[in-house]
mmCIF file of C-alpha atoms in Angstrom:
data_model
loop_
_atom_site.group_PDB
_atom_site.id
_atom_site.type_symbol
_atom_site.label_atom_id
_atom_site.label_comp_id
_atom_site.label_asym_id
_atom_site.label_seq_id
_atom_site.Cartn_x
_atom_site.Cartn_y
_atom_site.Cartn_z
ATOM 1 C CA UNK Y 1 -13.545 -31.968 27.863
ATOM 2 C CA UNK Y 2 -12.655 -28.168 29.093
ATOM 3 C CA UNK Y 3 -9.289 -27.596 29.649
ATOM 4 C CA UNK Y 4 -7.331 -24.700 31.681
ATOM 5 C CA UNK Y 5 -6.888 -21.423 29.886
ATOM 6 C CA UNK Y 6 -3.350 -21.251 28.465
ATOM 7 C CA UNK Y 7 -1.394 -20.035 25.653
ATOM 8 C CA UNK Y 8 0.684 -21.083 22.677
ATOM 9 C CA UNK Y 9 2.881 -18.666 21.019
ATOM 10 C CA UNK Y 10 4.006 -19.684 17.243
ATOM 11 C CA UNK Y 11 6.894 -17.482 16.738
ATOM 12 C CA UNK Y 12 9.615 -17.316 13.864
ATOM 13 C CA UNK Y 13 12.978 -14.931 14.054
ATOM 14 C CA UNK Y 14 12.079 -12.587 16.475
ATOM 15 C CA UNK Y 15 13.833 -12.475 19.605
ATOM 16 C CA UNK Y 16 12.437 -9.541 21.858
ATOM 17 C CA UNK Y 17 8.743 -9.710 21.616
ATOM 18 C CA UNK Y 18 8.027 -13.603 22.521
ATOM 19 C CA UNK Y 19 10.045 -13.283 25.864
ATOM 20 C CA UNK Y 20 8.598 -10.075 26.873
ATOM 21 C CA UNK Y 21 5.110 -11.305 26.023
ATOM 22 C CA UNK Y 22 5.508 -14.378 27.734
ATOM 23 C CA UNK Y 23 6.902 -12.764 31.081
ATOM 24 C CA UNK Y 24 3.947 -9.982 31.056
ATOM 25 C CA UNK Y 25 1.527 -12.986 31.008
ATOM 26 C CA UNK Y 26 3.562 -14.796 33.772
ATOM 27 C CA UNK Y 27 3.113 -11.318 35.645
ATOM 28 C CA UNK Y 28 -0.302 -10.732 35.851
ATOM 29 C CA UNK Y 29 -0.903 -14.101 37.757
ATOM 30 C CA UNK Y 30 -4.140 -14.173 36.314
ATOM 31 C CA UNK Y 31 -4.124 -17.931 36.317
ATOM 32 C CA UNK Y 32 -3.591 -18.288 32.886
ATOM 33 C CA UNK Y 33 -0.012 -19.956 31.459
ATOM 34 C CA UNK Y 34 1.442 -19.260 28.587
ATOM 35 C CA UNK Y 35 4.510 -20.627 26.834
ATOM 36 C CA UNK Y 36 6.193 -21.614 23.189
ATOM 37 C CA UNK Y 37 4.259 -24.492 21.408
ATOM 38 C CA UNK Y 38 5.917 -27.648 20.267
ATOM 39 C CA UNK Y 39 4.552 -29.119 16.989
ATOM 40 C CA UNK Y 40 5.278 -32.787 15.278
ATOM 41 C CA UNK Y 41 3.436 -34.414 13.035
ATOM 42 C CA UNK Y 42 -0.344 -33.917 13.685
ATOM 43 C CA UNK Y 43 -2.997 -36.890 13.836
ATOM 44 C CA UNK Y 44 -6.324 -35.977 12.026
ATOM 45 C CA UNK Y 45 -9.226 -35.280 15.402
ATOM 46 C CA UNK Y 46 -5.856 -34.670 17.675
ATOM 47 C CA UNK Y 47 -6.748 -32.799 20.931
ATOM 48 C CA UNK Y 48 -4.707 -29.590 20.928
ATOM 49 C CA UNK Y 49 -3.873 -28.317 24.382
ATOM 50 C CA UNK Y 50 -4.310 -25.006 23.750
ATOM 51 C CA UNK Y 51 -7.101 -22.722 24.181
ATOM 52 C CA UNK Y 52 -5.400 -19.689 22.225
ATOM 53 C CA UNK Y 53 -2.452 -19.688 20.056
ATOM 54 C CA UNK Y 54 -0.788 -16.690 18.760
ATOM 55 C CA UNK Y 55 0.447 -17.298 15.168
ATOM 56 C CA UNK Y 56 3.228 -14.857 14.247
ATOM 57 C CA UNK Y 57 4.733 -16.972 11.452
ATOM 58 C CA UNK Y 58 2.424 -19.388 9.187
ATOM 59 C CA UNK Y 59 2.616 -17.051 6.892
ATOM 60 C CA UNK Y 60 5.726 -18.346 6.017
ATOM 61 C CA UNK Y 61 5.889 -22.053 7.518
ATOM 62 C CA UNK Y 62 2.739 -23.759 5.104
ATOM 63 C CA UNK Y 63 2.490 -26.689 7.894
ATOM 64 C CA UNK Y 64 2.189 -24.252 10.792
ATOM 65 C CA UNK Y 65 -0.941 -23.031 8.651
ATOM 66 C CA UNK Y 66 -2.528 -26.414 7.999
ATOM 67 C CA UNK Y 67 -1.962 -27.095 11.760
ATOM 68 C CA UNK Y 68 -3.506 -24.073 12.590
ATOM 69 C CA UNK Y 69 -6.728 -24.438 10.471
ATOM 70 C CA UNK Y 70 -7.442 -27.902 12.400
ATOM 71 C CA UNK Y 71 -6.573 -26.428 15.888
ATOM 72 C CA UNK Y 72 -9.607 -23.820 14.875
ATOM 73 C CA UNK Y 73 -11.688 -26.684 13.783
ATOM 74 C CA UNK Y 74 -10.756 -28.477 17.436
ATOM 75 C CA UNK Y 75 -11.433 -25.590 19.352
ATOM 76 C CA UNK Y 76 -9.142 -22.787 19.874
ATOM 77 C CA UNK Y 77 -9.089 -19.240 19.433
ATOM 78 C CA UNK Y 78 -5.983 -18.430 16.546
ATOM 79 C CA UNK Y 79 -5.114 -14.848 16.571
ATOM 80 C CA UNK Y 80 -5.147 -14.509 13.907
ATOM 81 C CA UNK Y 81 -7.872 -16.259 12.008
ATOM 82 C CA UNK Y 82 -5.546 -18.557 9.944
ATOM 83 C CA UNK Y 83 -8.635 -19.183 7.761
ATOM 84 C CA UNK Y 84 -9.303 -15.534 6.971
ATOM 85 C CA UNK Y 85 -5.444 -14.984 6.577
ATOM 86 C CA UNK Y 86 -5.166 -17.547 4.277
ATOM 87 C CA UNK Y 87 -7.975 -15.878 2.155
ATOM 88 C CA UNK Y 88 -6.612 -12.362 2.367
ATOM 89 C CA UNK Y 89 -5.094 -10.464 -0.294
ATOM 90 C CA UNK Y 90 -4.087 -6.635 -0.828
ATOM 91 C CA UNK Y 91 -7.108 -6.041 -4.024
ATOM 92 C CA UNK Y 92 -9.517 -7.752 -1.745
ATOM 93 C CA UNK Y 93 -8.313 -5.236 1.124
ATOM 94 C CA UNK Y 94 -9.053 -2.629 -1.643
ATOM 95 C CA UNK Y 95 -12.494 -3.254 -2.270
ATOM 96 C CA UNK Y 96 -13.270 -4.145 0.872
ATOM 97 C CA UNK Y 97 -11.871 -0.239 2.349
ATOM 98 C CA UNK Y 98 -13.765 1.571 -0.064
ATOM 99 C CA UNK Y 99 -16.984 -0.592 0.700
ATOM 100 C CA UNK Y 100 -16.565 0.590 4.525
ATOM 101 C CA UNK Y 101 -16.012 4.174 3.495
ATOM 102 C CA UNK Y 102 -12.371 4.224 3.994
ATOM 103 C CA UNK Y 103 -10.127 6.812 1.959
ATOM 104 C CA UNK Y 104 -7.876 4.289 -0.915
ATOM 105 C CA UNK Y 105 -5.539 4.516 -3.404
ATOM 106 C CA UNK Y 106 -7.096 3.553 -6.813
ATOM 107 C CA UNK Y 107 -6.420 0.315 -7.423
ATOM 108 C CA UNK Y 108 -5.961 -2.259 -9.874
ATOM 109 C CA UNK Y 109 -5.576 -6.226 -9.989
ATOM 110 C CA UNK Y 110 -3.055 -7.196 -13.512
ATOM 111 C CA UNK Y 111 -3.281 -10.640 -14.911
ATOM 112 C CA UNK Y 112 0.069 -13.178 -14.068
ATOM 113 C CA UNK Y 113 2.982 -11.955 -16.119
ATOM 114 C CA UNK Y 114 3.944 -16.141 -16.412
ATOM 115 C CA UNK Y 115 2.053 -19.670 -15.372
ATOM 116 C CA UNK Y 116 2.843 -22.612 -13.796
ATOM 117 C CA UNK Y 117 4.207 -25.194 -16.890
ATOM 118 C CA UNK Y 118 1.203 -26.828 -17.180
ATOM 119 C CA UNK Y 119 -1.431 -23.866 -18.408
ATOM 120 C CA UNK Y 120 -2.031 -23.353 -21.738
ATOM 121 C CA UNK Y 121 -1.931 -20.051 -22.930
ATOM 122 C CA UNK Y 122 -4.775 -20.456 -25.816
ATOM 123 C CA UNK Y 123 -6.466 -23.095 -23.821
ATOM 124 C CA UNK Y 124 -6.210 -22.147 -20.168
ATOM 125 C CA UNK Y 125 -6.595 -18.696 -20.352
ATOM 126 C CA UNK Y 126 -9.440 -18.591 -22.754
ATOM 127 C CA UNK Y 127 -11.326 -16.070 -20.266
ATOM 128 C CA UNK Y 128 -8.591 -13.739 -20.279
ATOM 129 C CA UNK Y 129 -8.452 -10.554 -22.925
ATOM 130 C CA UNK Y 130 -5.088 -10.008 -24.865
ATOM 131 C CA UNK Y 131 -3.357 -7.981 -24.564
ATOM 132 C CA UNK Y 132 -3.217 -6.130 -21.644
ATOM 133 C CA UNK Y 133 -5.184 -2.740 -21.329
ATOM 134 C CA UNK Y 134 -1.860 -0.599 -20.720
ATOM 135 C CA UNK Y 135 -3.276 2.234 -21.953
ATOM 136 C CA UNK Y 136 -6.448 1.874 -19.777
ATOM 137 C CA UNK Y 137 -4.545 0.820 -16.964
ATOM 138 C CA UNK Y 138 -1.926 4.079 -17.054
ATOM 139 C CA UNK Y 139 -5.541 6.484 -17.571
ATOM 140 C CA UNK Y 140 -7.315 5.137 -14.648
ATOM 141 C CA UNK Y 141 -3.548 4.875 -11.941
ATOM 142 C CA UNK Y 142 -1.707 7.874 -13.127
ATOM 143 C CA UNK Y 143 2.174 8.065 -12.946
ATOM 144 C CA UNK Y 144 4.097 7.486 -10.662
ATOM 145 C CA UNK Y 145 2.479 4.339 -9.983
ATOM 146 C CA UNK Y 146 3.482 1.324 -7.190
ATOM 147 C CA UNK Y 147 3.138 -2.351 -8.631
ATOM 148 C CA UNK Y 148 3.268 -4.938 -5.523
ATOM 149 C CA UNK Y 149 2.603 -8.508 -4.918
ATOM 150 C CA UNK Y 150 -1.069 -8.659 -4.207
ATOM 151 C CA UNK Y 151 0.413 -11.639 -1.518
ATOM 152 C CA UNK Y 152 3.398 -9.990 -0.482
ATOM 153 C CA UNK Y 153 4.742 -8.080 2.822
ATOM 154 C CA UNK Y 154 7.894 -6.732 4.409
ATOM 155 C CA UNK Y 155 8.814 -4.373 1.214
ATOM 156 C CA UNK Y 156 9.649 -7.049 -1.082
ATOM 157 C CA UNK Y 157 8.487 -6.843 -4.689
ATOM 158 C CA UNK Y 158 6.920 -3.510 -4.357
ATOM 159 C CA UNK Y 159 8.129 -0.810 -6.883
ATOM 160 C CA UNK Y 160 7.431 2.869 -7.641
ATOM 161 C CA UNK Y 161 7.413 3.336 -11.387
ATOM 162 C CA UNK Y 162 7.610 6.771 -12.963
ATOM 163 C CA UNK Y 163 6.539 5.629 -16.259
ATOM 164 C CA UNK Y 164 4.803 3.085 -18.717
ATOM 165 C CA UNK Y 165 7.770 1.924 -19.575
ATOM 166 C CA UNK Y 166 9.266 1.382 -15.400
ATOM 167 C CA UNK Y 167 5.680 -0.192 -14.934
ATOM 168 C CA UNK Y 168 5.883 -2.814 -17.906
ATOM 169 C CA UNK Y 169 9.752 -4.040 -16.766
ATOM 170 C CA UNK Y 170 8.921 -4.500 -13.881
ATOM 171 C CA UNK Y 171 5.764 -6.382 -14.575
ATOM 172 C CA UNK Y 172 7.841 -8.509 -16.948
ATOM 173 C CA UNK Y 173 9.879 -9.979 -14.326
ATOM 174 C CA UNK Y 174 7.099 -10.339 -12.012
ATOM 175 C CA UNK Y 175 6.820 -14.062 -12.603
ATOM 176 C CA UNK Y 176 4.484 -16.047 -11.015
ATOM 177 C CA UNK Y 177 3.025 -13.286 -8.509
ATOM 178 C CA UNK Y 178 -0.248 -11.442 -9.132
ATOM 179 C CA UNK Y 179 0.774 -8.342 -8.993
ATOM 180 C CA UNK Y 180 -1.745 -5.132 -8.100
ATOM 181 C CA UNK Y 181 -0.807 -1.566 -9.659
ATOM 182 C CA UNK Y 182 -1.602 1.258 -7.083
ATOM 183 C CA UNK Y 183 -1.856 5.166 -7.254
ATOM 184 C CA UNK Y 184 1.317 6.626 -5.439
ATOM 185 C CA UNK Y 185 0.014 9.500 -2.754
ATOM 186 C CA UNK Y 186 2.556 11.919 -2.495
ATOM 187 C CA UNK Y 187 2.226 12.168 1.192
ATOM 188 C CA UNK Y 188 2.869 14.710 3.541
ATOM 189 C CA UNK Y 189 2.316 12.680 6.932
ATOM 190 C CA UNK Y 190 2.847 8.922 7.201
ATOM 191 C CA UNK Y 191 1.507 6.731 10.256
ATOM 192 C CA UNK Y 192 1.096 3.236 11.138
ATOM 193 C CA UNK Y 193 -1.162 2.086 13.205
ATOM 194 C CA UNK Y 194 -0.918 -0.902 15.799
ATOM 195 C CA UNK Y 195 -4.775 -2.361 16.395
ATOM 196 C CA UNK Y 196 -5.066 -4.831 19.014
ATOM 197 C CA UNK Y 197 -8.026 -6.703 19.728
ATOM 198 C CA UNK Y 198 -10.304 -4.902 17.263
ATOM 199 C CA UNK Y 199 -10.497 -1.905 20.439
ATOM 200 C CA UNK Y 200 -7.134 -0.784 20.845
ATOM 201 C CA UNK Y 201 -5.080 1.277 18.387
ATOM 202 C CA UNK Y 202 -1.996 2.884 18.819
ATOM 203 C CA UNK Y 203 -0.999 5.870 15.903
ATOM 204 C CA UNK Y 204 2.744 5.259 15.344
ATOM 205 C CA UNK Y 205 4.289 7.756 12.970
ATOM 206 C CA UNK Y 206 6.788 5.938 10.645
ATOM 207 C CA UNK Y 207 8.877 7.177 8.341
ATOM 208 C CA UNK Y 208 8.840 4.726 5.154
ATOM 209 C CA UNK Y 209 11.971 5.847 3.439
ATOM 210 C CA UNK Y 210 13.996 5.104 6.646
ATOM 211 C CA UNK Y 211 11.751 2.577 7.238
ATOM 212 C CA UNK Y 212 11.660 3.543 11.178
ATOM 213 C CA UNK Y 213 9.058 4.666 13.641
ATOM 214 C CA UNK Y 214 9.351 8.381 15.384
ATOM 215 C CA UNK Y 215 7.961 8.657 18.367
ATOM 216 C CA UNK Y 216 6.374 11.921 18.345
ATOM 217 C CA UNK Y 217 2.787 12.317 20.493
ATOM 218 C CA UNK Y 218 2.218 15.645 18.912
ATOM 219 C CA UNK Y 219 2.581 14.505 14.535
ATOM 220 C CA UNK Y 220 -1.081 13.908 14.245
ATOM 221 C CA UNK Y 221 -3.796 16.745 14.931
ATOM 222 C CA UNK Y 222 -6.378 15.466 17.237
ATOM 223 C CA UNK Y 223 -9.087 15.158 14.522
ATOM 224 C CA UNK Y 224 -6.726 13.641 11.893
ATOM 225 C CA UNK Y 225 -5.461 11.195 14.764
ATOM 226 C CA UNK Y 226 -9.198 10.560 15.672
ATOM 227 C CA UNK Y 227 -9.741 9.184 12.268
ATOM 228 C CA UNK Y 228 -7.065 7.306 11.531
ATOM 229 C CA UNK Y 229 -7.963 5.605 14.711
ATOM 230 C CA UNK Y 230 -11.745 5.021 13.568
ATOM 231 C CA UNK Y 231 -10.345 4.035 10.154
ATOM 232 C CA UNK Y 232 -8.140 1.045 11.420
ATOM 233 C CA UNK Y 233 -10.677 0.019 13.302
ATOM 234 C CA UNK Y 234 -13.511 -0.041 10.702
ATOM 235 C CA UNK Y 235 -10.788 -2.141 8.617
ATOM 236 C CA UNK Y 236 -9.505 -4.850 11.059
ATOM 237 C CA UNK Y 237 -13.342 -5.126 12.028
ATOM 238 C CA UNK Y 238 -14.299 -6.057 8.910
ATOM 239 C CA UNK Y 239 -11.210 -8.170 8.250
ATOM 240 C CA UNK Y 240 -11.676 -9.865 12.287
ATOM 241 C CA UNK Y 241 -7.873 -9.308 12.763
ATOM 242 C CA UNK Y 242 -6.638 -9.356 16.470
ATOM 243 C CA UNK Y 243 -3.678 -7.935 15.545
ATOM 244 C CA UNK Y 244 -2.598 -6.025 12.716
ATOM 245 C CA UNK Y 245 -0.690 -2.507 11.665
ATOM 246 C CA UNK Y 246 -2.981 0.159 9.230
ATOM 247 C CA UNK Y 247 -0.480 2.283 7.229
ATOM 248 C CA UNK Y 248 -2.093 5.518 6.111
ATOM 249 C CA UNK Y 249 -0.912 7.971 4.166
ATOM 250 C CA UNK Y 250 -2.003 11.603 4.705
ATOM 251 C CA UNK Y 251 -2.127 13.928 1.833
ATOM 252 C CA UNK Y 252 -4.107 17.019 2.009
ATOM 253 C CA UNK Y 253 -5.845 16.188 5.324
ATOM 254 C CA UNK Y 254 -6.872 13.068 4.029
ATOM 255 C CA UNK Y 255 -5.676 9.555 5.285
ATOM 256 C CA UNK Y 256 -5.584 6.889 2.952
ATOM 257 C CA UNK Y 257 -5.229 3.598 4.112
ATOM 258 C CA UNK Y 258 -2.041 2.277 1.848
ATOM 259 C CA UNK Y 259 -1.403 -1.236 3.457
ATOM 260 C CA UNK Y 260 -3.344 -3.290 6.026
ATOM 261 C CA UNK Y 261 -2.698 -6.669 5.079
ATOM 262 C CA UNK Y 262 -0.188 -7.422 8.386
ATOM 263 C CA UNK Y 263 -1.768 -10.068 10.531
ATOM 264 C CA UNK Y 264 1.527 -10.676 11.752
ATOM 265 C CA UNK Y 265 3.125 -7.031 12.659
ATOM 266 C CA UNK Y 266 6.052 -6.125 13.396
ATOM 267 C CA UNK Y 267 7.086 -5.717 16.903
ATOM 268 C CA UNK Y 268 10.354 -6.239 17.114
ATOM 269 C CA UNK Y 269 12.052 -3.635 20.141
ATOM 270 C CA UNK Y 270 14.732 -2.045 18.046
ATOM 271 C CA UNK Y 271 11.887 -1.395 15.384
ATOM 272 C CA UNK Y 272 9.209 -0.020 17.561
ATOM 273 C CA UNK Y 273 11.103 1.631 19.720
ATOM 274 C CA UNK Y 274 10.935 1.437 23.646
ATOM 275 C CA UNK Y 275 8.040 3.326 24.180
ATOM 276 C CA UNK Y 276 5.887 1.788 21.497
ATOM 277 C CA UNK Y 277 7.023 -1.886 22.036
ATOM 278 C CA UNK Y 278 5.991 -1.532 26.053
ATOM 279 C CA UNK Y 279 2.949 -0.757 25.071
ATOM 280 C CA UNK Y 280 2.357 -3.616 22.719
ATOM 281 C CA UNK Y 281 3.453 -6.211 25.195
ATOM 282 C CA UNK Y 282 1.367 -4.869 27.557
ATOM 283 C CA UNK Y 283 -1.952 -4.791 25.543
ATOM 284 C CA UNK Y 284 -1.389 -8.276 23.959
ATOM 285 C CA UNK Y 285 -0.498 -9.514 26.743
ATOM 286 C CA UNK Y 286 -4.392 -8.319 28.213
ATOM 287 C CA UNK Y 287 -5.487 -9.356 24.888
ATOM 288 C CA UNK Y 288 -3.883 -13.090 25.272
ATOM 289 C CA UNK Y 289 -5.679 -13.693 28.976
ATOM 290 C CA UNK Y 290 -9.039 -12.498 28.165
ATOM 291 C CA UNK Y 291 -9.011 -14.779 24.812
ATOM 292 C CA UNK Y 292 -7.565 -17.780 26.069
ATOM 293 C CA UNK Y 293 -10.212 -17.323 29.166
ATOM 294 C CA UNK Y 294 -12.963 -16.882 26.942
ATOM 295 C CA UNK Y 295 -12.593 -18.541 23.273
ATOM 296 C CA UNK Y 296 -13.883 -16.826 20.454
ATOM 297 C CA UNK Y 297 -14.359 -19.781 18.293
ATOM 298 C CA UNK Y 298 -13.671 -19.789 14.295
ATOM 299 C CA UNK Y 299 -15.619 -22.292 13.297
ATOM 300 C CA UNK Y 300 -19.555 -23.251 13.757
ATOM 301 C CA UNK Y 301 -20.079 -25.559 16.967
ATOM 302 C CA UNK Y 302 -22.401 -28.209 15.322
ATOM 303 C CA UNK Y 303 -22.229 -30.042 12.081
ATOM 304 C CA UNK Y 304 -21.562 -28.447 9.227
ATOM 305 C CA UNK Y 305 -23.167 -31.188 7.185
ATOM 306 C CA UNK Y 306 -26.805 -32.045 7.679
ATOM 307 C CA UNK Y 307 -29.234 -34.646 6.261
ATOM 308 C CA UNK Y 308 -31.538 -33.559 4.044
ATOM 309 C CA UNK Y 309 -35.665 -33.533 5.214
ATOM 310 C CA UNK Y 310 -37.225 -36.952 4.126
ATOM 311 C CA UNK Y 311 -39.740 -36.375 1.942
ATOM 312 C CA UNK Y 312 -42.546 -38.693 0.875
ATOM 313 C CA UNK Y 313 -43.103 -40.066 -2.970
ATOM 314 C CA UNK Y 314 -45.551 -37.942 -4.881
ATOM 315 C CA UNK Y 315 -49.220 -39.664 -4.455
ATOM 316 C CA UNK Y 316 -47.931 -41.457 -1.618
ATOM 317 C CA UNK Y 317 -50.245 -41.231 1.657
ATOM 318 C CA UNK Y 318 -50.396 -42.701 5.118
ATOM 319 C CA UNK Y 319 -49.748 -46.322 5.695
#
C-alpha cells in the first residue's frame, strides 16, 4: 500500500534548524508534509508512515537506530543510511579516501588500550602482537601526531601530541575506544564542506582553533575550491551520505581530507552563520521533497533468502 509523500524529522538539541526546515518544506507547497516524528515502542513488520525520515540524532539515541534500520527494511528512504552509519568508522574513511584518489593524512588503527571484563588477555587476544610497535608507529606518523576515537565526533577525545611520550598518556587513558593515530598537517587554509544530496556542496571556511565558520567567498582560489568540491563529492559518493561536512586541510596547495565521518552535521544558525545556514535549509529542504517523492530504497525489494535449486539423486532418472 503507497502512501502520500511526507517527512519525519528525528532531531536531538538543536533548536534553529528543525523549525526552519520544516517551514521551508511547508513553503514550497509542493504537496509534500513534513513534521517531527513520534516514536514508542515498535512492533516487529509495523507500517511506518513515513516515506523519508531525516535522522539527525541516532547516533546518540541506540533505539532511534534500531528503529531506523527496520523503517529501511519497511520502506523508507533514511538520510542517512542508518545501516552504512552504523558501519562507518574514521580508519575505514581512511582507506577508503586514498582508494578514490583523495589527498589523506597517514593513518594508523592502535589496538584497545583496555577490554570489556570478560576478555582474556592471553586467551582472547591470542591474534594480537605484544607489545605495541611504538617505534614503528612514531617512524611511519611523525610528530606532532593527533590520536582520536576512530567512533568519535564533535572534538571529544581527539589530541595533538608533540611526542612519544604525549602519544602513549594519552593512549593509556583511552579506555575502551579504538583509537586511530593521524599525521598532523600544519595547515595553511582550513575549509569545511557542506554536501547535500551527493550534488550539492557548499566550501565553508572554518577556523578550527575558534572552532567557527568565516564567511569569506574569496578564501579559496577557484581551482583549489574546484577540488575540494570534487573531493567531497568523490567521498560522500562512495560513502552514499545525503548529508555530511568534508573538512580539508590545505597545506602547500594540497587539500587533505582530515574528517568526513559527519552524517549528522552541524547546522545549528549561530554556528553556520546566517548566510551559510539559509542556504542549508534551503537545499535540504529541495533535497527532503524530491526524496520523500521518490524513495531511494536501502534495502533489496525481494527476498533476501532463497531456496536452493532441487537437484536430483546421483543415478536417478525420469520416473
Amino acid at each position: 500500500m503507497s502512501i502520500e509523500p511526507r517527512i519525519g524529522l528525528l532531531v536531538g538539541r538543536e533548536w534553529s534548524f528543525p523549525p526552519a526546515f520544516l517551514d521551508a518544506v511547508s513553503r514550497r507547497q509542493s504537496g509534500v508534509t513534513a513534521d517531527y516524528i513520534k516514536l514508542d515502542a515498535t512492533r516487529m513488520g509495523q507500517a511506518v508512515p513515513y516515506t523519508l525520515i531525516i535522522d539527525r540524532i541516532s547516533h546518540e539515541v541506540g533505539f532511534y537506530r534500531t528503529f531506523l534500520k527496520h523503517a529501511t527494511r519497511m520502506g523508507v528512504t533514511v538520510v542517512n543510511n542508518p545501516f552504512m552509519w552504523s558501519a562507518d568508522d574514521k580508519f575505514y574513511d581512511a582507506t577508503l579516501a586514498i582508494q578514490h584518489g583523495v589527498a589523506h593524512p597517514k593513518t594508523m588503527v592502535l589496538p584497545n588500550k583496555d577490554y570489556i571484563p570478560g576478555i582474556s588477555h592471553t586467551e582472547s587476544l591470542r591474534n594480537l602482537a605484544y607489545p605495541l610497535d611504538w617505534r614503528g608507529v612514531a617512524e611511519h606518523i611523525g610528530f606532532p601526531c593527533v590520536l582520536k576515537d576512530a567512533h568519535g565526533g564533535g572534538w571529544r577525545d581527539v589530541y595533538i601530541c608533540q611526542s612519544m611520550e604525549e602519544l602513549i598518556h594519552h593512549y593509556n587513558n583511552s579506555g575502551l575506544l579504538t583509537m586511530v593515530v593521524q599525521e598532523f598537517i600544519k595547515w595553511d587554509a582550513y575549509v569545511r564542506c557542506m554536501v547535500l544530496g551527493r550534488e550539492h556542496v557548499l566550501p565553508m571556511p572554518y577556523d578550527p582553533r575558534e572552532r567557527r565558520y568565516i564567511p569569506d567567498p574569496g578564501y579559496l582560489s577557484q581551482e583549489l575550491e574546484a577540488r575540494c568540491v570534487r573531493d567531497a563529492l568523490t567521498l560522500c559518493r562512495a560513502l552514499g551520505y545525503d548529508m555530511n561536512t568534508v573538512e580539508f586541510a590545505v597545506k602547500d596547495g594540497i587539500p587533505y581530507a582530515i574528517d568526513f565521518m559527519n552524517p549528522a552535521p552541524d547546522m545549528d544558525i549561530n554556528s553556520l552563520t546566517p548566510s551559510y545556514f539559509e542556504w542549508v535549509v534551503e537545499h535540504m529542504a529541495d533535497l527532503a521533497i524530491a526524496l520523500a517523492s521518490a524513495p531511494r530504497p536501502a534495502v533489496p525489494a525481494g527476498p533476501i533468502i532463497t531456496a536452493p535449486p532441487v537437484v536430483a539423486p546421483i543415478g536417478a532418472g525420469p520416473r
